[in-house]
Coordinates of C-alpha atoms in Angstrom, one line a residue:
Chain A
M1 CA 9.5 17.4 -15.0
I2 CA 9.1 13.6 -13.8
E3 CA 12.6 12.4 -13.3
T4 CA 11.8 8.6 -12.6
I5 CA 9.1 6.4 -14.5
F6 CA 8.4 3.0 -13.3
F7 CA 6.6 1.0 -16.0
E8 CA 5.0 -2.5 -15.9
E9 CA 6.7 -4.3 -18.5
Q10 CA 3.7 -5.8 -20.1
I11 CA 2.5 -2.2 -21.2
S12 CA 6.1 -1.2 -22.5
N13 CA 4.9 -1.3 -25.9
H14 CA 1.5 0.6 -25.3
P15 CA 0.9 3.3 -27.5
T16 CA 0.2 5.5 -24.3
T17 CA 3.4 4.5 -22.9
E18 CA 5.4 5.1 -26.3
R19 CA 4.0 8.5 -26.5
I20 CA 5.2 9.3 -22.9
R21 CA 8.7 8.0 -23.5
K22 CA 8.8 10.4 -26.4
A23 CA 8.0 13.1 -24.4
L24 CA 9.9 12.4 -21.5
P25 CA 13.1 10.7 -23.0
R26 CA 15.5 12.1 -20.3
S27 CA 13.8 10.5 -17.4
T28 CA 14.8 7.6 -15.7
W29 CA 12.8 4.5 -17.0
V30 CA 12.8 1.6 -14.7
P31 CA 11.0 -1.7 -15.4
I32 CA 8.6 -3.3 -12.7
E33 CA 6.2 -6.2 -12.7
R34 CA 3.1 -4.6 -11.0
Y35 CA 2.5 -1.2 -9.9
Q36 CA 1.4 -2.5 -6.5
E37 CA 4.9 -3.6 -5.6
L38 CA 5.9 0.0 -5.7
F39 CA 2.6 1.9 -5.0
N40 CA 1.6 -0.2 -1.7
K41 CA 4.8 -0.7 0.0
R42 CA 4.6 -0.1 3.5
H43 CA 6.8 2.9 5.4
Q44 CA 6.1 5.3 2.5
N45 CA 6.2 8.8 3.5
F46 CA 3.2 10.6 1.6
K47 CA 4.5 14.0 2.4
L48 CA 8.0 13.6 1.6
Q49 CA 7.2 11.8 -1.9
K50 CA 5.0 14.7 -2.6
K51 CA 8.1 16.6 -3.2
N52 CA 9.3 14.4 -6.1
P53 CA 6.9 11.8 -7.0
A54 CA 7.6 9.3 -9.7
L55 CA 5.2 8.3 -12.4
I56 CA 4.1 4.7 -12.3
L57 CA 2.7 3.6 -15.7
A58 CA 0.4 0.5 -15.4
K59 CA -2.3 -1.6 -16.8
K60 CA -5.8 -1.6 -14.9
H61 CA -7.3 -5.3 -15.0
E62 CA -10.8 -4.8 -13.4
N63 CA -13.0 -2.4 -11.8
F64 CA -13.0 0.0 -14.5
V65 CA -16.4 1.7 -13.7
L66 CA -17.8 1.9 -10.2
P67 CA -21.0 3.2 -9.0
V68 CA -20.7 6.4 -6.9
P69 CA -21.5 6.2 -3.5
S70 CA -25.1 7.5 -2.4
G71 CA -25.1 11.1 -1.5
F72 CA -22.6 12.1 -4.4
G73 CA -25.3 14.7 -5.3
M74 CA -26.1 14.6 -9.0
D75 CA -29.7 13.7 -10.3
S76 CA -28.8 11.2 -12.9
H77 CA -30.8 8.1 -12.8
K78 CA -27.1 6.5 -12.4
N79 CA -23.7 7.8 -11.6
F80 CA -20.6 6.0 -12.1
Y81 CA -16.9 7.2 -11.5
F82 CA -13.6 5.7 -13.3
S83 CA -9.9 6.6 -12.4
H84 CA -7.6 6.5 -15.1
M85 CA -5.0 7.8 -12.6
Y86 CA -4.4 7.7 -9.0
N87 CA -3.1 10.9 -7.4
C88 CA -2.7 14.3 -8.2
L89 CA -0.2 16.7 -9.2
Y90 CA -1.4 19.4 -6.7
D91 CA -0.9 19.2 -2.9
C92 CA -4.3 20.4 -1.2
K93 CA -3.9 20.1 2.5
Y94 CA -7.6 18.9 2.7
C95 CA -7.4 16.3 0.1
F96 CA -8.5 12.8 0.9
L97 CA -5.9 11.2 -1.3
Q98 CA -3.3 11.7 1.3
G99 CA -5.3 9.4 3.6
L100 CA -6.3 7.1 1.0
Y101 CA -3.1 6.1 -0.4
S102 CA 0.4 5.2 1.2
S103 CA 2.3 6.7 -1.8
A104 CA 2.3 10.1 -3.6
N105 CA 3.4 8.5 -6.6
F106 CA 1.4 8.9 -9.7
V107 CA -0.1 6.0 -11.3
L108 CA -1.3 6.2 -14.9
F109 CA -3.1 3.4 -16.3
V110 CA -2.3 3.5 -19.9
N111 CA -5.0 1.2 -21.2
Y112 CA -7.6 3.9 -21.5
E113 CA -9.3 1.3 -24.1
D114 CA -10.3 -1.1 -21.3
F115 CA -12.1 1.9 -19.5
F116 CA -14.0 2.7 -22.6
H117 CA -15.1 -0.8 -23.4
S118 CA -16.1 -1.2 -19.7
I119 CA -18.3 2.2 -20.0
S120 CA -19.8 1.0 -23.1
E121 CA -21.1 -2.1 -21.4
K122 CA -22.5 0.0 -18.5
I123 CA -24.1 2.1 -21.2
A124 CA -25.5 -1.1 -23.0
E125 CA -26.6 -2.3 -19.4
Y126 CA -28.7 0.9 -18.7
K127 CA -29.9 1.6 -22.4
G128 CA -32.3 4.7 -22.4
K129 CA -31.5 5.6 -18.6
S130 CA -29.7 9.0 -18.0
L131 CA -26.3 8.2 -17.0
T132 CA -23.3 10.3 -15.6
F133 CA -19.9 9.1 -15.7
F134 CA -17.3 11.0 -13.6
S135 CA -13.8 11.2 -14.0
G136 CA -11.4 12.8 -11.5
Y137 CA -12.4 11.1 -8.3
D138 CA -9.1 9.5 -7.4
C139 CA -7.0 12.3 -9.5
D140 CA -7.3 15.6 -11.3
S141 CA -9.0 14.9 -14.7
L142 CA -7.0 17.6 -16.7
A143 CA -3.9 18.4 -14.8
F144 CA -1.8 15.5 -16.2
D145 CA -3.5 15.8 -19.5
K146 CA -0.7 17.2 -21.2
L147 CA 1.2 13.7 -20.7
S148 CA -1.4 11.4 -20.5
G149 CA -3.5 12.6 -23.3
F150 CA -6.9 11.1 -21.6
A151 CA -9.1 13.9 -22.0
D152 CA -9.0 13.7 -25.9
H153 CA -9.4 10.0 -25.9
A154 CA -12.4 10.3 -23.7
L155 CA -14.1 13.1 -25.4
T156 CA -13.5 11.1 -28.7
F157 CA -15.6 8.4 -27.0
F158 CA -18.2 10.1 -25.5
E159 CA -18.8 11.7 -28.5
T160 CA -20.4 8.7 -29.8
F161 CA -22.8 8.7 -26.7
P162 CA -24.5 11.8 -26.8
N163 CA -27.2 10.9 -24.2
V164 CA -24.7 10.0 -21.8
E165 CA -22.8 12.6 -19.7
L166 CA -19.1 12.7 -18.8
E167 CA -17.9 14.9 -16.2
L168 CA -14.3 16.1 -16.2
R169 CA -13.3 17.3 -12.6
T170 CA -10.4 19.6 -12.2
K171 CA -8.8 22.2 -10.6
S172 CA -6.4 22.8 -13.7
I173 CA -6.2 25.3 -16.3
A174 CA -4.7 22.8 -18.9
I175 CA -7.8 23.2 -20.9
N176 CA -6.0 23.1 -24.7
S177 CA -7.3 19.8 -25.4
L178 CA -10.9 21.1 -24.9
L179 CA -10.4 24.6 -26.7
Q180 CA -8.7 22.6 -29.8
R181 CA -12.2 20.9 -30.4
K182 CA -15.8 21.3 -30.7
P183 CA -17.7 21.5 -27.4
L184 CA -19.4 18.2 -26.4
D185 CA -22.9 18.7 -25.3
N186 CA -22.6 15.9 -22.8
C187 CA -19.2 17.0 -21.5
I188 CA -19.4 18.9 -17.9
V189 CA -15.9 20.4 -17.3
A190 CA -16.3 20.8 -13.5
F191 CA -14.1 23.2 -11.5
S192 CA -13.1 22.4 -8.0
L193 CA -13.1 26.1 -6.2
S194 CA -12.4 27.8 -3.1
P195 CA -12.3 31.2 -2.1
S196 CA -9.1 32.9 -3.0
E197 CA -7.7 33.3 0.3
I198 CA -8.5 29.6 1.5
A199 CA -7.1 28.2 -2.1
K200 CA -4.1 30.3 -1.4
S201 CA -3.6 28.7 2.0
M202 CA -4.5 25.0 1.1
D203 CA -4.2 24.6 -2.6
S204 CA -0.6 24.1 -2.7
K205 CA 0.7 23.8 -6.2
A206 CA -3.0 24.3 -7.8
P207 CA -3.5 27.3 -10.3
N208 CA -4.9 30.2 -8.3
I209 CA -8.5 31.0 -8.3
N210 CA -8.4 34.0 -11.0
R211 CA -6.8 31.6 -13.2
R212 CA -9.3 28.8 -12.5
I213 CA -12.2 31.4 -13.2
N214 CA -10.3 32.6 -16.6
A215 CA -10.5 29.2 -17.7
I216 CA -14.0 28.6 -17.0
K217 CA -15.0 32.0 -18.7
Q218 CA -12.9 30.9 -21.5
L219 CA -14.4 27.5 -21.7
A220 CA -17.9 28.5 -21.3
E221 CA -17.4 31.2 -24.2
T222 CA -16.7 28.5 -26.3
G223 CA -19.5 26.4 -25.7
W224 CA -18.4 24.0 -23.0
K225 CA -20.7 23.3 -20.0
I226 CA -19.5 24.2 -16.8
G227 CA -19.8 22.7 -13.4
L228 CA -19.0 24.5 -10.4
R229 CA -17.8 22.3 -7.5
F230 CA -17.5 24.0 -3.9
D231 CA -16.0 21.0 -2.1
P232 CA -14.8 20.6 0.4
L233 CA -16.3 24.0 2.2
I234 CA -13.9 25.2 4.7
Y235 CA -15.0 26.8 8.0
T236 CA -13.0 29.9 9.0
S237 CA -13.7 33.1 10.6
N238 CA -15.3 35.1 7.7
W239 CA -16.3 32.3 5.6
K240 CA -19.7 33.7 4.6
N241 CA -17.9 37.0 2.9
L242 CA -15.3 34.7 1.4
Y243 CA -17.8 32.4 -0.3
S244 CA -20.4 35.3 -1.5
S245 CA -17.3 37.2 -2.9
L246 CA -16.3 33.9 -4.8
F247 CA -19.7 33.1 -6.1
E248 CA -20.2 36.9 -7.4
E249 CA -16.8 36.8 -9.0
I250 CA -17.7 33.5 -11.0
L251 CA -21.2 33.7 -11.7
N252 CA -21.4 37.5 -12.6
G253 CA -20.6 37.4 -16.2
L254 CA -21.0 33.5 -16.9
N255 CA -23.6 32.8 -19.2
P256 CA -26.2 31.0 -17.4
S257 CA -27.1 28.6 -20.2
M258 CA -23.4 27.3 -19.8
L259 CA -24.0 26.4 -16.2
H260 CA -24.7 22.9 -16.1
S261 CA -24.7 22.4 -12.0
I262 CA -23.3 23.9 -9.0
S263 CA -22.6 21.1 -5.8
Y264 CA -21.0 21.7 -2.8
G265 CA -20.0 19.6 0.2
P266 CA -19.0 20.0 3.7
L267 CA -15.3 18.9 4.5
R268 CA -15.7 15.5 5.9
F269 CA -12.8 12.6 6.5
P270 CA -13.2 8.9 7.3
K271 CA -11.8 8.7 11.0
K272 CA -8.5 6.9 9.6
M273 CA -8.0 9.4 6.9
Y274 CA -8.2 12.5 8.9
K275 CA -5.8 11.1 11.5
K276 CA -3.3 10.2 8.7
A277 CA -3.9 13.9 7.0
A278 CA -3.4 15.3 10.4
S279 CA -0.1 13.5 11.2
L280 CA 1.3 14.6 7.9
H281 CA 0.3 18.4 8.3
P282 CA 0.5 18.8 12.3
E283 CA 1.1 22.5 11.9
Q284 CA -1.9 22.9 9.6
K285 CA -4.7 25.0 11.4
L286 CA -7.1 23.2 9.3
F287 CA -6.5 20.1 11.7
A288 CA -6.5 22.0 14.9
F289 CA -10.4 22.7 14.7
P290 CA -12.4 20.9 17.3
M291 CA -13.7 18.5 14.6
E292 CA -16.6 16.1 15.6
E293 CA -16.9 12.3 14.9
T294 CA -19.9 10.6 14.1
K295 CA -20.1 7.1 12.8
G296 CA -16.5 6.9 12.0
I297 CA -16.7 10.5 9.9
V298 CA -14.8 13.5 11.2
S299 CA -16.6 16.7 10.2
Y300 CA -17.3 20.1 11.4
G301 CA -20.6 18.8 13.0
K302 CA -24.2 19.1 12.3
K303 CA -24.6 22.8 13.3
I304 CA -21.8 24.2 11.3
E305 CA -22.8 21.9 8.3
T306 CA -26.4 23.1 8.6
E307 CA -25.1 26.7 8.8
M308 CA -22.9 26.6 5.8
H309 CA -25.4 24.8 4.1
D310 CA -28.2 27.2 4.3
F311 CA -26.2 29.9 3.6
L312 CA -24.7 28.4 0.4
K313 CA -27.9 27.5 -0.9
S314 CA -29.7 30.8 -0.3
E315 CA -26.7 32.5 -1.6
L316 CA -26.4 30.5 -5.0
N317 CA -30.2 30.8 -5.6
K318 CA -29.5 34.2 -6.4
Y319 CA -27.5 33.1 -9.3
T320 CA -29.1 30.2 -10.7
S321 CA -32.2 27.9 -10.3
E322 CA -32.7 25.5 -7.6
N323 CA -32.7 22.5 -9.9
K324 CA -29.2 23.0 -10.7
I325 CA -27.8 23.1 -7.1
F326 CA -26.9 19.7 -5.6
Q327 CA -25.3 19.0 -2.0
C328 CA -22.8 16.1 -1.7
T329 CA -23.0 14.6 1.5
I330 CA -20.2 12.1 1.3
Chain B
M1 CA 35.1 8.2 25.8
S2 CA 33.6 5.9 28.7
E3 CA 30.9 8.4 29.2
F4 CA 29.9 8.1 25.6
K5 CA 29.9 4.4 25.6
D6 CA 26.9 4.3 27.6
P7 CA 24.0 4.0 25.3
K8 CA 21.8 6.0 27.7
N9 CA 23.8 9.0 26.7
F10 CA 22.3 8.8 23.4
A11 CA 19.0 9.4 23.8
K12 CA 19.3 13.2 23.4
T13 CA 21.7 13.1 20.7
Q14 CA 20.3 13.8 17.5
F15 CA 22.0 11.7 14.5
N16 CA 20.7 13.0 11.0
F17 CA 22.6 10.2 9.1
C18 CA 23.3 6.8 10.0
W19 CA 25.6 4.7 7.6
V20 CA 25.7 1.0 7.1
I21 CA 28.9 0.1 5.1
A22 CA 30.0 -3.5 4.6
L23 CA 33.7 -3.0 4.6
R24 CA 36.4 -1.0 6.7
A25 CA 37.9 0.3 3.3
E26 CA 34.7 1.7 2.3
A27 CA 34.1 3.2 5.6
I28 CA 37.2 5.0 6.0
P29 CA 36.6 7.9 3.7
I30 CA 33.2 8.4 5.3
I31 CA 34.5 8.2 8.6
E32 CA 37.3 10.9 8.1
A33 CA 34.9 13.0 6.0
F34 CA 32.6 13.2 8.9
K35 CA 35.4 13.3 11.6
M36 CA 33.7 10.3 13.1
K37 CA 35.6 8.6 16.0
I38 CA 35.0 4.8 17.2
L39 CA 32.6 4.3 19.9
D40 CA 32.6 0.8 20.6
N41 CA 35.0 -1.8 18.8
Q42 CA 34.3 -4.3 21.3
S43 CA 30.7 -4.7 20.2
L44 CA 29.3 -7.0 17.4
F45 CA 30.0 -4.3 14.7
P46 CA 32.4 -1.4 14.9
I47 CA 30.5 1.9 15.7
Y48 CA 31.8 5.5 14.9
A49 CA 29.7 8.5 15.3
N50 CA 30.2 12.3 16.0
E51 CA 27.6 14.1 17.8
T52 CA 28.4 17.4 16.4
T53 CA 28.3 16.5 12.5
G54 CA 25.3 14.4 13.4
H55 CA 26.7 11.1 11.6
A56 CA 26.8 7.6 13.0
L57 CA 28.1 4.7 11.0
I58 CA 28.5 0.8 11.3
I59 CA 30.6 -1.5 9.6
S60 CA 28.4 -4.5 8.8
G61 CA 30.7 -7.2 7.3
I62 CA 29.5 -8.6 3.9
G63 CA 26.0 -10.0 3.1
S64 CA 22.7 -9.0 3.1
I65 CA 21.8 -10.4 6.7
K66 CA 24.9 -9.0 8.2
S67 CA 23.6 -5.6 6.9
A68 CA 20.2 -5.7 8.2
A69 CA 21.7 -6.9 11.6
A70 CA 23.9 -4.3 11.9
A71 CA 21.4 -1.8 11.0
T72 CA 19.3 -2.9 13.6
F73 CA 22.1 -2.9 16.2
L74 CA 23.2 0.7 15.2
K75 CA 19.4 1.6 15.7
N76 CA 19.1 0.2 19.2
Y77 CA 22.6 1.2 20.4
L78 CA 22.1 4.9 19.4
Q79 CA 18.6 5.0 20.3
I80 CA 18.3 6.7 16.7
K81 CA 15.1 8.7 16.1
N82 CA 12.5 8.2 13.4
Y83 CA 13.4 11.2 11.3
T84 CA 17.0 9.9 10.6
A85 CA 18.3 9.0 7.2
W86 CA 20.0 5.9 6.4
I87 CA 22.6 5.2 4.0
N88 CA 23.8 1.9 2.6
L89 CA 27.3 3.1 0.6
G90 CA 29.4 0.6 -0.8
I91 CA 31.0 -0.6 -4.2
A92 CA 29.3 -2.6 -6.7
G93 CA 29.9 -4.6 -9.9
F94 CA 28.2 -3.0 -13.1
S95 CA 27.7 -4.3 -16.8
R96 CA 28.9 -1.1 -17.8
D97 CA 32.2 0.7 -17.5
P98 CA 33.8 2.8 -16.1
I99 CA 34.8 1.7 -12.6
G100 CA 34.3 5.1 -10.3
D101 CA 31.0 6.0 -11.5
I102 CA 28.6 6.4 -8.5
Y103 CA 24.8 5.7 -8.8
Q104 CA 21.7 5.8 -6.4
A105 CA 20.0 2.5 -6.5
V106 CA 16.1 3.2 -7.0
K107 CA 15.3 -0.3 -7.4
V108 CA 16.8 -3.2 -5.3
V109 CA 16.2 -6.7 -6.1
S110 CA 17.2 -9.8 -3.9
K111 CA 18.4 -12.4 -6.1
E112 CA 17.9 -15.0 -3.4
S113 CA 14.2 -14.4 -2.5
G114 CA 13.0 -12.2 -5.3
A115 CA 12.0 -9.4 -3.2
V116 CA 11.9 -6.2 -4.6
F117 CA 12.5 -2.7 -2.8
F118 CA 12.5 0.9 -4.4
P119 CA 14.3 3.0 -1.7
G120 CA 14.7 6.5 -1.3
L121 CA 13.4 9.8 -2.9
R122 CA 15.0 9.9 -6.5
L123 CA 17.7 12.4 -6.6
S124 CA 18.1 12.1 -10.1
K125 CA 19.8 15.7 -10.4
L126 CA 22.7 14.6 -8.4
L127 CA 23.1 11.1 -9.0
P128 CA 21.9 8.6 -12.1
A129 CA 19.6 6.1 -11.2
E130 CA 20.0 2.4 -11.6
T131 CA 18.6 -0.9 -10.9
L132 CA 20.5 -3.2 -8.3
V133 CA 20.7 -6.8 -8.0
T134 CA 22.1 -8.1 -4.6
V135 CA 23.5 -11.3 -4.9
S136 CA 24.6 -14.0 -2.3
K137 CA 27.9 -14.7 -4.1
P138 CA 30.3 -12.2 -6.3
E139 CA 29.0 -11.5 -9.5
S140 CA 31.4 -12.2 -12.4
K141 CA 29.4 -12.2 -15.3
Y142 CA 27.4 -9.1 -15.4
N143 CA 24.9 -10.2 -17.7
E144 CA 22.2 -8.0 -16.9
P145 CA 22.4 -4.2 -17.3
V146 CA 22.3 -3.7 -13.5
L147 CA 24.6 -3.0 -10.5
Y148 CA 25.4 -5.9 -8.1
D149 CA 26.1 -5.8 -4.6
M150 CA 25.8 -8.4 -1.5
E151 CA 23.9 -6.1 1.2
A152 CA 21.3 -3.5 -0.2
A153 CA 18.4 -6.0 -0.2
G154 CA 19.0 -6.9 3.3
F155 CA 19.2 -3.4 4.1
C156 CA 16.1 -2.3 2.3
E157 CA 14.3 -5.0 3.9
L158 CA 14.5 -3.6 7.1
V159 CA 15.8 0.0 7.2
P160 CA 12.5 1.8 6.2
S161 CA 10.7 0.9 9.0
F162 CA 13.2 3.0 11.3
S163 CA 12.1 6.1 9.6
C164 CA 10.5 5.7 6.3
N165 CA 11.1 4.4 2.9
E166 CA 12.0 7.9 1.5
L167 CA 14.8 8.4 4.3
T168 CA 16.3 4.9 3.0
Y169 CA 19.3 5.5 0.4
V170 CA 21.5 2.9 -1.4
I171 CA 24.3 4.5 -3.0
K172 CA 26.9 2.5 -5.0
I173 CA 30.2 3.3 -6.8
V174 CA 31.1 0.8 -9.5
S175 CA 34.4 -1.2 -8.6
D176 CA 34.3 -3.9 -11.2
T177 CA 32.8 -4.6 -14.6
A178 CA 33.2 -7.3 -17.1
N179 CA 36.4 -5.4 -18.2
S180 CA 37.7 -4.7 -14.8
S181 CA 37.7 -7.9 -12.9
S182 CA 36.7 -8.1 -9.1
T183 CA 39.8 -9.7 -8.6
L184 CA 41.7 -6.4 -9.1
I185 CA 39.7 -4.8 -6.2
T186 CA 42.3 -3.8 -3.5
K187 CA 41.7 -1.5 -0.2
N188 CA 43.4 1.2 -1.4
L189 CA 41.4 1.0 -4.7
V190 CA 38.1 0.9 -2.8
R191 CA 39.1 4.1 -0.5
D192 CA 40.4 6.1 -3.8
L193 CA 37.2 5.4 -5.5
I194 CA 35.0 6.5 -2.6
E195 CA 37.3 9.6 -2.1
K196 CA 36.7 10.7 -5.5
Q197 CA 33.0 10.9 -5.2
L198 CA 32.8 12.6 -1.8
S199 CA 31.9 16.0 -3.1
K200 CA 29.0 14.2 -5.0
I201 CA 28.2 12.6 -1.7
S202 CA 28.1 15.9 0.1
A203 CA 25.8 17.2 -2.3
V204 CA 23.4 14.3 -1.9
L205 CA 23.3 14.6 1.8
G206 CA 22.4 18.4 1.7
Q207 CA 19.3 17.0 -0.4
I208 CA 18.5 14.3 2.1
E209 CA 19.1 16.7 5.2
I210 CA 16.4 18.7 4.0
L211 CA 14.0 16.1 4.1
V212 CA 15.5 14.8 7.5
Q213 CA 14.9 18.6 8.9
E214 CA 11.3 18.4 7.6
E215 CA 10.7 15.2 9.3
K216 CA 12.4 16.1 12.5
R217 CA 10.1 19.1 12.6
R218 CA 6.9 17.0 11.9
L219 CA 7.7 14.3 14.8
S220 CA 9.7 15.9 17.4
L221 CA 7.9 16.6 20.5
P222 CA 8.4 20.2 21.9
D223 CA 10.4 20.2 25.2
E224 CA 7.3 22.0 26.6
V225 CA 5.3 18.7 26.5
E226 CA 7.9 16.5 27.8
D227 CA 8.6 18.9 30.6
F228 CA 5.0 19.2 31.5
E229 CA 4.3 15.4 31.4
K230 CA 6.8 14.7 34.0
N231 CA 4.4 16.4 36.7
F232 CA 1.6 14.3 36.0
R233 CA 0.6 10.5 35.8
F234 CA -0.2 10.1 32.3
T235 CA -1.1 6.6 31.1
E236 CA 0.2 5.6 27.7
T237 CA -3.5 6.2 26.3
S238 CA -4.0 9.6 28.0
K239 CA -0.5 10.6 27.0
H240 CA -1.4 10.0 23.4
Q241 CA -4.9 12.0 23.8
F242 CA -2.8 14.8 25.7
R243 CA -0.3 15.1 22.8
E244 CA -3.1 15.2 20.1
I245 CA -5.1 17.6 22.0
Y246 CA -2.0 19.8 22.6
R247 CA -1.2 19.9 19.2
K248 CA -4.5 21.9 18.4
W249 CA -4.1 24.0 21.6
K250 CA -0.6 24.9 20.4
I251 CA -1.6 25.8 16.9
M252 CA -4.6 28.0 18.3
F253 CA -2.6 29.8 20.7
P254 CA 1.0 29.8 19.7
T255 CA 2.2 32.3 22.0
K256 CA 0.9 30.4 25.1
R257 CA 2.8 28.0 27.2
L258 CA 1.6 25.1 29.2
D259 CA 2.4 25.9 33.0
P260 CA 2.3 22.7 35.2
S261 CA 1.2 25.0 38.2
E262 CA -2.0 25.9 36.7
F263 CA -3.1 22.1 36.7
L264 CA -1.7 21.6 40.4
N265 CA -3.6 18.4 41.5
S266 CA -5.2 17.6 38.2
Q267 CA -5.6 14.3 36.6
P268 CA -4.6 14.0 33.1
K269 CA -8.3 13.5 32.0
D270 CA -8.9 17.2 33.5
I271 CA -6.0 18.5 31.7
I272 CA -7.1 17.3 28.4
L273 CA -10.6 18.6 29.3
Q274 CA -9.4 22.0 30.2
L275 CA -7.6 22.3 26.5
E276 CA -10.6 21.2 24.8
K277 CA -12.6 23.6 26.5
E278 CA -10.2 26.6 25.5
I279 CA -10.1 25.3 22.0
L280 CA -13.6 25.1 21.7
I281 CA -14.2 28.7 23.0
N282 CA -11.6 29.8 20.5
A283 CA -13.4 27.9 17.5
E284 CA -16.2 30.1 17.0
N285 CA -14.1 32.9 15.5
W286 CA -11.3 30.5 14.0
N287 CA -9.3 31.7 11.2
A288 CA -8.2 28.5 9.5
L289 CA -5.6 30.3 7.3

């Protein structure tokens, strides 16, 4: 349970705030003026905070929808992302959020309606073009859903725009809000996955891979389109076997018509984020590998990246057509 | 005692908890509970410590500025490390009875400057959380549903930079309310209020110590590194590079030890290159799990 909830006074009567208040009556509720006064404070310790994060309920005022950076890897005319939340319930060792934010507290922007208004404007601006909106860039789309109720709002909204795609990216198995409704043809539930051994070592607090695969199969069987995201790819001594087995485990038995897309991307960090993540986990083997730095980006280097790319592409081609496979390079 | 007074002798001492407390009457129960002895009562602020229990304490006097100044003084005097927890403990006014209740301040507001702080990791299972307002004159009206003190804002302004915000704690015990005037506060009452909460304070320290130990593991430099560095002329930059490469090397070769005799007549850059080379050779079959 979340013990402490900081809430901006301006949204204290917002329906989402009231719903969360009813769900968490025993938590300590502390009023604040703006979420930044807490979230952006200096001298916060992300790692310690992660042990008992607080929830911050806030109102987002601008930049509801942003274009995804080039290299994101999907082939819509235009891709956008939005973040109704900052930070994640899980504690994955490779996660860039630990390098991005100084705080591990969860920020939930309760004014979902303003996100949808902004998305409507983008849809109108690019009328007739194929658009995809990604949720789950700065958070996990579903992990917090039981409390936030966001997925249900988003699906109700996107139901009215059948030509526009919504991707919910997640590691969560909290899929009840999806199973309880008719599948949306324009919604892709995209699961982030790593081989079981890697996830066991690095995806702290996240559901294990078997449970994620079960959730995928359950969703696919009920008609939801599935995205598979192998990002970041982790290099380790027997990585080829690990990834081959994982592909086999997921893709054998998954109805190909329910597979929307597969994407993969190498482990990469902006230099500053890498340094911060490594300093938070100095004992982690992930941060002991002799990474290379090119133009401010820390990675395994071209040789390993190419080897991983070539192998993955040829392995994945065994299961699905090339036009469903994308490489993410950011 | 005289040997203990030389601040140089504290460089290797590991204090896990530093207390910053305004009044002697508030400090005595803590000094006694953790068997602290006075180190220096000739200095600006009286300092107490016990190396064995890992506690140090400074009596700051009343006021925000004094609290910040005393914390800084203690940090410098005892060369406190960056994994130490800092605790501002004391009495406070409150809008609600009864006196004697103990709270963790999770939001601290300076009435004077309007600055807001959010110290500590929440310890809600042990202590109820409250908002605290630091005032420059004693509060007698208790209009807002908050705690009132005279130090915490100054403490919170500075202390998170010593270790981090999650190791900075403000704990207050209610001494006066609208129904129990601050004029009734005596030294004995203060001592009594704090003594009655010592078991709860001990439980809180148990939780904080877990965080301290985790930070200590993360930040401490192995003796092997310090011993090794003494044998070579590292500049600040090369020392930083060496330590970073050593971290990776040690993860890759956990059972190996750095032996200075293997690097006789080597320059720091040669040592760094050698470690990098060993890491690279091992990387091809690297098990990241």
